[in-house]
Amino acid sequence: MTRALWTVLTGAVVTGLVIGLLPGISAEDGWAVLVAAILLGVFGAVLRPLLVSLLSAIGWAGVVAGWLVAQALLVWAALHLTPGVHVDGFWSAFWAAWLGAALMTAGSWLVTAGQPGVATRHLLRVNRHFRRSVPPDTTPGVIMIQIDGLSAPLARWAVEAGNLPTLGRWLRSGTHLLTEWHARLPATTPASQAGLLHGASDRVPAFRWYEKTTGRLVVTNHPADAALVESRGSDGRGLLADGGVSVGNVFSGDAPTSLLTMSTVPDRRSGPARYLSAYLLDPFGLTRSLVLTVGEIVTELHQARRQRLRQVEPRMRRDWRYVLLRGATNVLLRHLNLAVIAEQMMRGAPVVFCDFVDYDEIAHHAGPARPEALASLEGIDGVLATLEEVAASTPRPYHFVVLSDHGQSQGATFLQRYGVTLDELVKRLTAAGEVTAVDTGEQRGRAAALRAGLGRDEGERPGPADPARPEIVVAAGGNLALVYFARMAGRVTLEQIEERHPALLAGLTGHPGVGWVMVRSAVDGPVVLGRSGRRRLADGHVDGLDPLIGFGPHAVADLVRHDRLENTGDLLINSFWDPVAGEVAAFEELIGCHGGLGGDQDRPVLIHPRTFPVAGEPVGADEVHRLLCGWLEKVGCRNPDLIRRG
């Protein structure tokens, strides 16, 4: 009763402000304003669901038109029917609808101080038909939330600092445990998700790579390329194969329901999905998110300026593309993911896996432990609080698992430090006719994730081999780069490289920004070259100073494995690692990076119910995949006949 009264009073205040601010609308007294607010609330509750169904059936034209005018029609009808209120026409009502939505959003946020309870009540209200129609089920489901890019050390610190109050409460109460696991090289989202969701991390040698056999460049944030990689790694028995739901991921995990997922974009219909139509046509959905997105953009402009004035180092220029992208990922995509997960929970989905990219996106540009990145963690923690509240009203109980795919390491970029890019350095050392650098940022995939829900495939389809291949291709991701001698078939050996480009290997290993270079020798097999020594991976023999010192306990095993991967580079180049400053040097223009070795980038986190057993520290996403499958079988929401990868 108190909540209903608060809603009516807030609506009346907002309606009064709108009438007072806009020309063309007037009210004789406060009672007329109150009646108009009540009528608008009733119309929204009764008529909006019908509008969603009708406009969704029309297609995208109906949804877009509905988003623009549906609320205006409701406002116009409420004002027109209220005694004592006068409205000149539809356009007055149109602007009143948008102004009212903005004021209602701002007012709700100020009054509730961002408390998740408001969102919870809304999510339960819009999904009330599922609450009535879905039969109860005592078998627990599992909600898996991936916090993209969060390292285990930072997760522990954020819990202690109070940035993750929901996770902190779970850990302090003893319901959950925090486990660190090792992300094998390359520490990237596509490689880890190929492992977590399909047990097939060996299909992904980097974030982007070159395939000599086809002359094709594969970039995993292109939907068509993501679909290609999944087709190679899926055996039909992925983590989500038994009735699961994939939300916002790179790969689907063989989920029968796949939403906002990169690899399934090419299969989407041209029309809008029902969940997206409901979000667009709900004033609490897209309109609210747009208002908060504007606030996020203003916040970003202030924080970037503060970094410049305080001369925070390292830092990078955060241009307008990132400003808009931050608003999209930290507000729009997060809110849409939350709405989708809540609906699937109310439908009784047995397992949902969703990737929240907010933190990773901001950490790339601001730094993984900077205030703006930590603030995004607080937002994701708020999502967990909301989902926990929603779970109290779902047709089945739910367990929550929170994990990450990799961490991040920080440092000024290679270009910032040395005034040259890696591909430029390679060109100088080889005098090659053509050195091509792959410049397709990870961040473009964030926008593609939003386009996934629109049913639009804007990725490039995999094409045939390019007859005019460049001589050298440099594909960098974070502080790891794969170099291909594209016109030479097969794996090019150390001896061939020294004969063809005698200054290259010595020039790379002698550069202060390079930590080590891995190459395959025709005599010694895979070797790792450093400034003052070399290591044979086949037998562990070291000449001089071991180039892998300080790169972590898994460095040797990771490189032995990577040497065997299909489509690995002829050269594998990793930046230096400074353990004193805690910095690496990314080969792309991001001060928070991941993909190679050095720092916390290969130390993701797994927060799980105490009743879900973990023996030791899992090594590799494939091992975590087997662990997750076992948990799903344990609670009864995965068929044991779906044989796990061994």
Short mmCIF file of C-alpha atoms in Angstrom, two decimals, residues 209-486:
data_model
loop_
_atom_site.label_atom_id
_atom_site.label_comp_id
_atom_site.label_asym_id
_atom_site.label_seq_id
_atom_site.Cartn_x
_atom_site.Cartn_y
_atom_site.Cartn_z
CA TRP A 209 44.52 -14.33 -35.79
CA TYR A 210 45.48 -15.13 -39.37
CA GLU A 211 44.82 -18.48 -41.04
CA LYS A 212 47.43 -19.28 -43.64
CA THR A 213 45.48 -22.14 -45.16
CA THR A 214 42.62 -19.85 -46.20
CA GLY A 215 44.24 -16.43 -46.16
CA ARG A 216 41.48 -15.38 -43.78
CA LEU A 217 41.74 -13.05 -40.85
CA VAL A 218 39.57 -14.23 -37.96
CA VAL A 219 38.37 -11.59 -35.48
CA THR A 220 36.20 -13.04 -32.77
CA ASN A 221 34.10 -9.92 -32.23
CA HIS A 222 32.74 -10.26 -35.75
CA PRO A 223 29.52 -12.27 -35.46
CA ALA A 224 30.23 -14.40 -38.52
CA ASP A 225 33.72 -15.24 -37.27
CA ALA A 226 32.34 -16.07 -33.82
CA ALA A 227 29.85 -18.42 -35.48
CA LEU A 228 32.69 -20.01 -37.47
CA VAL A 229 34.76 -20.62 -34.35
CA GLU A 230 31.79 -22.06 -32.48
CA SER A 231 31.06 -24.44 -35.33
CA ARG A 232 34.59 -25.77 -34.99
CA GLY A 233 34.51 -26.10 -31.22
CA SER A 234 30.95 -27.21 -30.49
CA ASP A 235 30.06 -30.87 -30.11
CA GLY A 236 26.42 -30.14 -29.28
CA ARG A 237 27.01 -30.86 -25.59
CA GLY A 238 28.02 -27.40 -24.40
CA LEU A 239 27.48 -26.06 -20.92
CA LEU A 240 23.99 -24.74 -21.75
CA ALA A 241 22.83 -27.56 -24.04
CA ASP A 242 20.22 -28.92 -21.62
CA GLY A 243 17.63 -26.12 -21.76
CA GLY A 244 20.05 -23.33 -20.89
CA VAL A 245 20.03 -19.68 -21.92
CA SER A 246 22.99 -17.71 -23.29
CA VAL A 247 22.83 -13.94 -22.78
CA GLY A 248 25.39 -11.46 -24.09
CA ASN A 249 28.19 -13.98 -24.70
CA VAL A 250 30.64 -14.54 -27.55
CA PHE A 251 29.56 -18.19 -27.91
CA SER A 252 26.26 -19.88 -27.13
CA GLY A 253 27.33 -22.96 -25.16
CA ASP A 254 24.84 -24.86 -27.39
CA ALA A 255 21.99 -23.12 -25.58
CA PRO A 256 18.57 -23.64 -27.19
CA THR A 257 17.80 -20.02 -26.23
CA SER A 258 20.53 -17.60 -27.29
CA LEU A 259 20.01 -13.86 -26.80
CA LEU A 260 22.42 -11.00 -27.54
CA THR A 261 25.05 -13.64 -28.30
CA MET A 262 27.71 -12.95 -30.92
CA SER A 263 27.89 -16.38 -32.54
CA THR A 264 24.14 -16.60 -33.14
CA VAL A 265 23.65 -13.17 -34.73
CA PRO A 266 23.79 -14.51 -38.33
CA ASP A 267 20.85 -16.79 -37.53
CA ARG A 268 18.62 -14.01 -36.21
CA ARG A 269 15.33 -13.05 -37.78
CA SER A 270 14.90 -9.57 -39.18
CA GLY A 271 12.12 -8.80 -36.71
CA PRO A 272 12.49 -7.90 -33.03
CA ALA A 273 12.47 -10.50 -30.28
CA ARG A 274 9.62 -10.19 -27.79
CA TYR A 275 11.94 -9.44 -24.87
CA LEU A 276 13.52 -6.57 -26.79
CA SER A 277 10.17 -5.18 -27.88
CA ALA A 278 8.98 -5.13 -24.27
CA TYR A 279 12.17 -3.35 -23.21
CA LEU A 280 11.92 -0.71 -25.93
CA LEU A 281 8.25 0.02 -25.30
CA ASP A 282 8.53 0.22 -21.52
CA PRO A 283 9.24 3.72 -20.11
CA PHE A 284 11.16 2.00 -17.31
CA GLY A 285 13.21 0.26 -20.00
CA LEU A 286 14.90 2.06 -22.86
CA THR A 287 13.66 5.58 -22.05
CA ARG A 288 14.94 5.25 -18.48
CA SER A 289 18.20 3.76 -19.74
CA LEU A 290 18.68 6.63 -22.18
CA VAL A 291 18.32 9.17 -19.40
CA LEU A 292 20.85 7.30 -17.27
CA THR A 293 23.12 6.91 -20.30
CA VAL A 294 23.29 10.68 -20.63
CA GLY A 295 24.27 10.80 -16.96
CA GLU A 296 26.96 8.18 -17.59
CA ILE A 297 28.37 10.20 -20.49
CA VAL A 298 28.54 13.33 -18.33
CA THR A 299 30.26 11.29 -15.61
CA GLU A 300 32.82 9.97 -18.12
CA LEU A 301 33.62 13.47 -19.38
CA HIS A 302 34.18 14.63 -15.80
CA GLN A 303 36.34 11.61 -14.88
CA ALA A 304 38.48 11.88 -18.01
CA ARG A 305 39.05 15.59 -17.33
CA ARG A 306 39.93 14.81 -13.71
CA GLN A 307 42.57 12.30 -14.86
CA ARG A 308 44.11 14.94 -17.13
CA LEU A 309 44.12 17.68 -14.48
CA ARG A 310 45.60 15.37 -11.85
CA GLN A 311 48.13 14.07 -14.40
CA VAL A 312 47.30 10.47 -13.57
CA GLU A 313 49.72 8.07 -15.26
CA PRO A 314 49.42 5.93 -17.21
CA ARG A 315 46.40 7.27 -19.02
CA MET A 316 45.09 7.46 -22.55
CA ARG A 317 42.91 9.77 -24.61
CA ARG A 318 39.29 8.69 -24.18
CA ASP A 319 37.67 9.87 -27.42
CA TRP A 320 33.99 10.35 -28.25
CA ARG A 321 33.60 6.77 -29.51
CA TYR A 322 34.56 5.38 -26.13
CA VAL A 323 32.37 7.96 -24.36
CA LEU A 324 29.32 6.71 -26.26
CA LEU A 325 30.37 3.08 -25.89
CA ARG A 326 30.76 3.44 -22.14
CA GLY A 327 27.23 4.78 -21.92
CA ALA A 328 25.97 1.86 -24.00
CA THR A 329 27.74 -0.89 -22.06
CA ASN A 330 27.56 0.54 -18.55
CA VAL A 331 23.85 1.42 -18.78
CA LEU A 332 21.94 0.19 -21.84
CA LEU A 333 23.49 -3.26 -22.16
CA ARG A 334 23.58 -3.83 -18.42
CA HIS A 335 19.89 -2.92 -18.02
CA LEU A 336 18.91 -5.03 -21.01
CA ASN A 337 20.87 -8.03 -19.69
CA LEU A 338 19.20 -7.64 -16.31
CA ALA A 339 15.73 -7.52 -17.88
CA VAL A 340 16.46 -10.61 -19.99
CA ILE A 341 17.87 -12.64 -17.08
CA ALA A 342 14.93 -11.73 -14.84
CA GLU A 343 12.46 -12.82 -17.50
CA GLN A 344 14.27 -16.14 -18.02
CA MET A 345 14.27 -16.73 -14.26
CA MET A 346 10.53 -16.08 -14.13
CA ARG A 347 10.14 -18.55 -17.01
CA GLY A 348 11.99 -21.13 -14.87
CA ALA A 349 15.09 -21.53 -17.07
CA PRO A 350 17.37 -24.24 -15.59
CA VAL A 351 20.61 -22.35 -16.23
CA VAL A 352 21.50 -18.88 -17.52
CA PHE A 353 25.01 -17.69 -18.42
CA CYS A 354 25.44 -13.94 -18.99
CA ASP A 355 28.54 -11.84 -19.63
CA PHE A 356 28.54 -8.31 -18.16
CA VAL A 357 31.20 -6.31 -20.01
CA ASP A 358 30.87 -3.00 -18.10
CA TYR A 359 33.96 -3.29 -15.93
CA ASP A 360 36.22 -4.67 -18.66
CA GLU A 361 35.29 -1.83 -21.02
CA ILE A 362 36.03 0.93 -18.53
CA ALA A 363 39.16 -0.78 -17.15
CA HIS A 364 40.65 -0.89 -20.66
CA HIS A 365 40.50 2.90 -20.91
CA ALA A 366 40.77 4.11 -17.32
CA GLY A 367 42.79 1.33 -15.66
CA PRO A 368 41.59 -1.80 -13.84
CA ALA A 369 41.80 -0.34 -10.31
CA ARG A 370 40.81 3.25 -11.06
CA PRO A 371 37.72 4.79 -9.39
CA GLU A 372 35.55 4.72 -12.52
CA ALA A 373 36.29 1.02 -13.07
CA LEU A 374 35.50 0.20 -9.45
CA ALA A 375 32.25 2.14 -9.73
CA SER A 376 31.20 -0.12 -12.59
CA LEU A 377 31.85 -3.12 -10.33
CA GLU A 378 29.43 -1.61 -7.84
CA GLY A 379 26.82 -1.44 -10.60
CA ILE A 380 27.24 -5.11 -11.44
CA ASP A 381 27.08 -5.96 -7.75
CA GLY A 382 23.76 -4.10 -7.70
CA VAL A 383 22.56 -6.36 -10.52
CA LEU A 384 23.38 -9.37 -8.33
CA ALA A 385 21.37 -7.85 -5.49
CA THR A 386 18.40 -7.35 -7.80
CA LEU A 387 18.58 -10.89 -9.19
CA GLU A 388 18.79 -12.25 -5.64
CA GLU A 389 15.56 -10.42 -4.82
CA VAL A 390 13.90 -11.61 -8.04
CA ALA A 391 14.89 -15.20 -7.19
CA ALA A 392 12.65 -15.03 -4.10
CA SER A 393 9.61 -14.98 -6.43
CA THR A 394 10.69 -17.34 -9.21
CA PRO A 395 9.00 -20.72 -9.85
CA ARG A 396 12.20 -22.56 -8.89
CA PRO A 397 15.04 -21.78 -6.47
CA TYR A 398 18.34 -20.56 -7.92
CA HIS A 399 22.00 -20.86 -7.04
CA PHE A 400 24.32 -18.04 -8.09
CA VAL A 401 27.79 -18.50 -9.54
CA VAL A 402 29.91 -15.43 -10.32
CA LEU A 403 33.04 -15.82 -12.41
CA SER A 404 35.35 -13.94 -14.73
CA ASP A 405 37.12 -14.94 -17.92
CA HIS A 406 40.45 -13.20 -17.29
CA GLY A 407 41.91 -10.29 -15.36
CA GLN A 408 43.67 -7.18 -16.58
CA SER A 409 47.18 -5.79 -16.32
CA GLN A 410 47.99 -2.08 -16.52
CA GLY A 411 50.65 0.06 -18.13
CA ALA A 412 51.44 2.75 -20.66
CA THR A 413 51.16 1.33 -24.16
CA PHE A 414 54.05 0.29 -26.39
CA LEU A 415 53.39 3.29 -28.64
CA GLN A 416 53.24 5.71 -25.70
CA ARG A 417 56.54 4.46 -24.33
CA TYR A 418 58.61 4.12 -27.50
CA GLY A 419 56.87 6.24 -30.12
CA VAL A 420 56.52 3.29 -32.49
CA THR A 421 53.94 0.55 -32.97
CA LEU A 422 54.93 -3.10 -33.04
CA ASP A 423 54.13 -3.48 -36.73
CA GLU A 424 56.29 -0.44 -37.50
CA LEU A 425 59.13 -2.00 -35.52
CA VAL A 426 58.75 -5.28 -37.40
CA LYS A 427 58.81 -3.44 -40.70
CA ARG A 428 62.01 -1.59 -39.76
CA LEU A 429 63.71 -4.83 -38.76
CA THR A 430 62.67 -6.77 -41.85
CA ALA A 431 62.50 -4.16 -44.60
CA ALA A 432 59.45 -6.15 -45.68
CA GLY A 433 57.49 -4.89 -48.62
CA GLU A 434 54.18 -5.04 -46.79
CA VAL A 435 53.50 -5.44 -43.07
CA THR A 436 49.80 -5.46 -42.20
CA ALA A 437 48.63 -4.74 -38.67
CA VAL A 438 45.21 -5.97 -37.64
CA ASP A 439 43.40 -3.02 -36.10
CA THR A 440 39.99 -4.29 -35.05
CA GLY A 441 39.50 -3.31 -31.43
CA GLU A 442 37.83 -5.52 -28.87
CA GLN A 443 35.51 -2.66 -28.07
CA ARG A 444 33.71 -2.91 -31.41
CA GLY A 445 32.29 -6.19 -30.21
CA ARG A 446 30.45 -4.40 -27.41
CA ALA A 447 28.34 -2.53 -29.95
CA ALA A 448 27.88 -5.76 -31.89
CA ALA A 449 26.43 -7.35 -28.77
CA LEU A 450 23.74 -4.70 -28.74
CA ARG A 451 23.12 -5.22 -32.46
CA ALA A 452 22.68 -8.92 -31.74
CA GLY A 453 19.39 -8.20 -30.06
CA LEU A 454 18.28 -6.19 -33.08
CA GLY A 455 18.47 -9.22 -35.33
CA ARG A 456 21.05 -7.55 -37.58
CA ASP A 457 24.20 -9.29 -38.79
CA GLU A 458 26.68 -6.48 -39.36
CA GLY A 459 29.78 -8.63 -39.10
CA GLU A 460 31.79 -9.57 -42.14
CA ARG A 461 31.21 -13.07 -43.47
CA PRO A 462 34.30 -15.28 -43.62
CA GLY A 463 35.68 -14.97 -47.12
CA PRO A 464 37.93 -16.96 -49.41
CA ALA A 465 41.69 -16.79 -49.36
CA ASP A 466 43.16 -13.46 -50.39
CA PRO A 467 45.28 -13.98 -53.53
CA ALA A 468 47.33 -10.84 -52.79
CA ARG A 469 48.61 -11.66 -49.34
CA PRO A 470 50.77 -9.22 -47.41
CA GLU A 471 54.25 -10.40 -46.64
CA ILE A 472 53.83 -10.14 -42.86
CA VAL A 473 50.69 -9.96 -40.71
CA VAL A 474 50.87 -8.67 -37.13
CA ALA A 475 47.82 -9.52 -35.02
CA ALA A 476 48.05 -7.98 -31.56
CA GLY A 477 45.74 -8.40 -28.59
CA GLY A 478 46.72 -6.74 -25.33
CA ASN A 479 50.43 -7.27 -24.70
CA LEU A 480 50.59 -10.39 -26.90
CA ALA A 481 51.12 -10.36 -30.66
CA LEU A 482 51.10 -13.15 -33.24
CA VAL A 483 53.26 -12.54 -36.29
CA TYR A 484 52.68 -14.48 -39.53
CA PHE A 485 54.88 -14.68 -42.61
CA ALA A 486 51.77 -14.94 -44.73
#
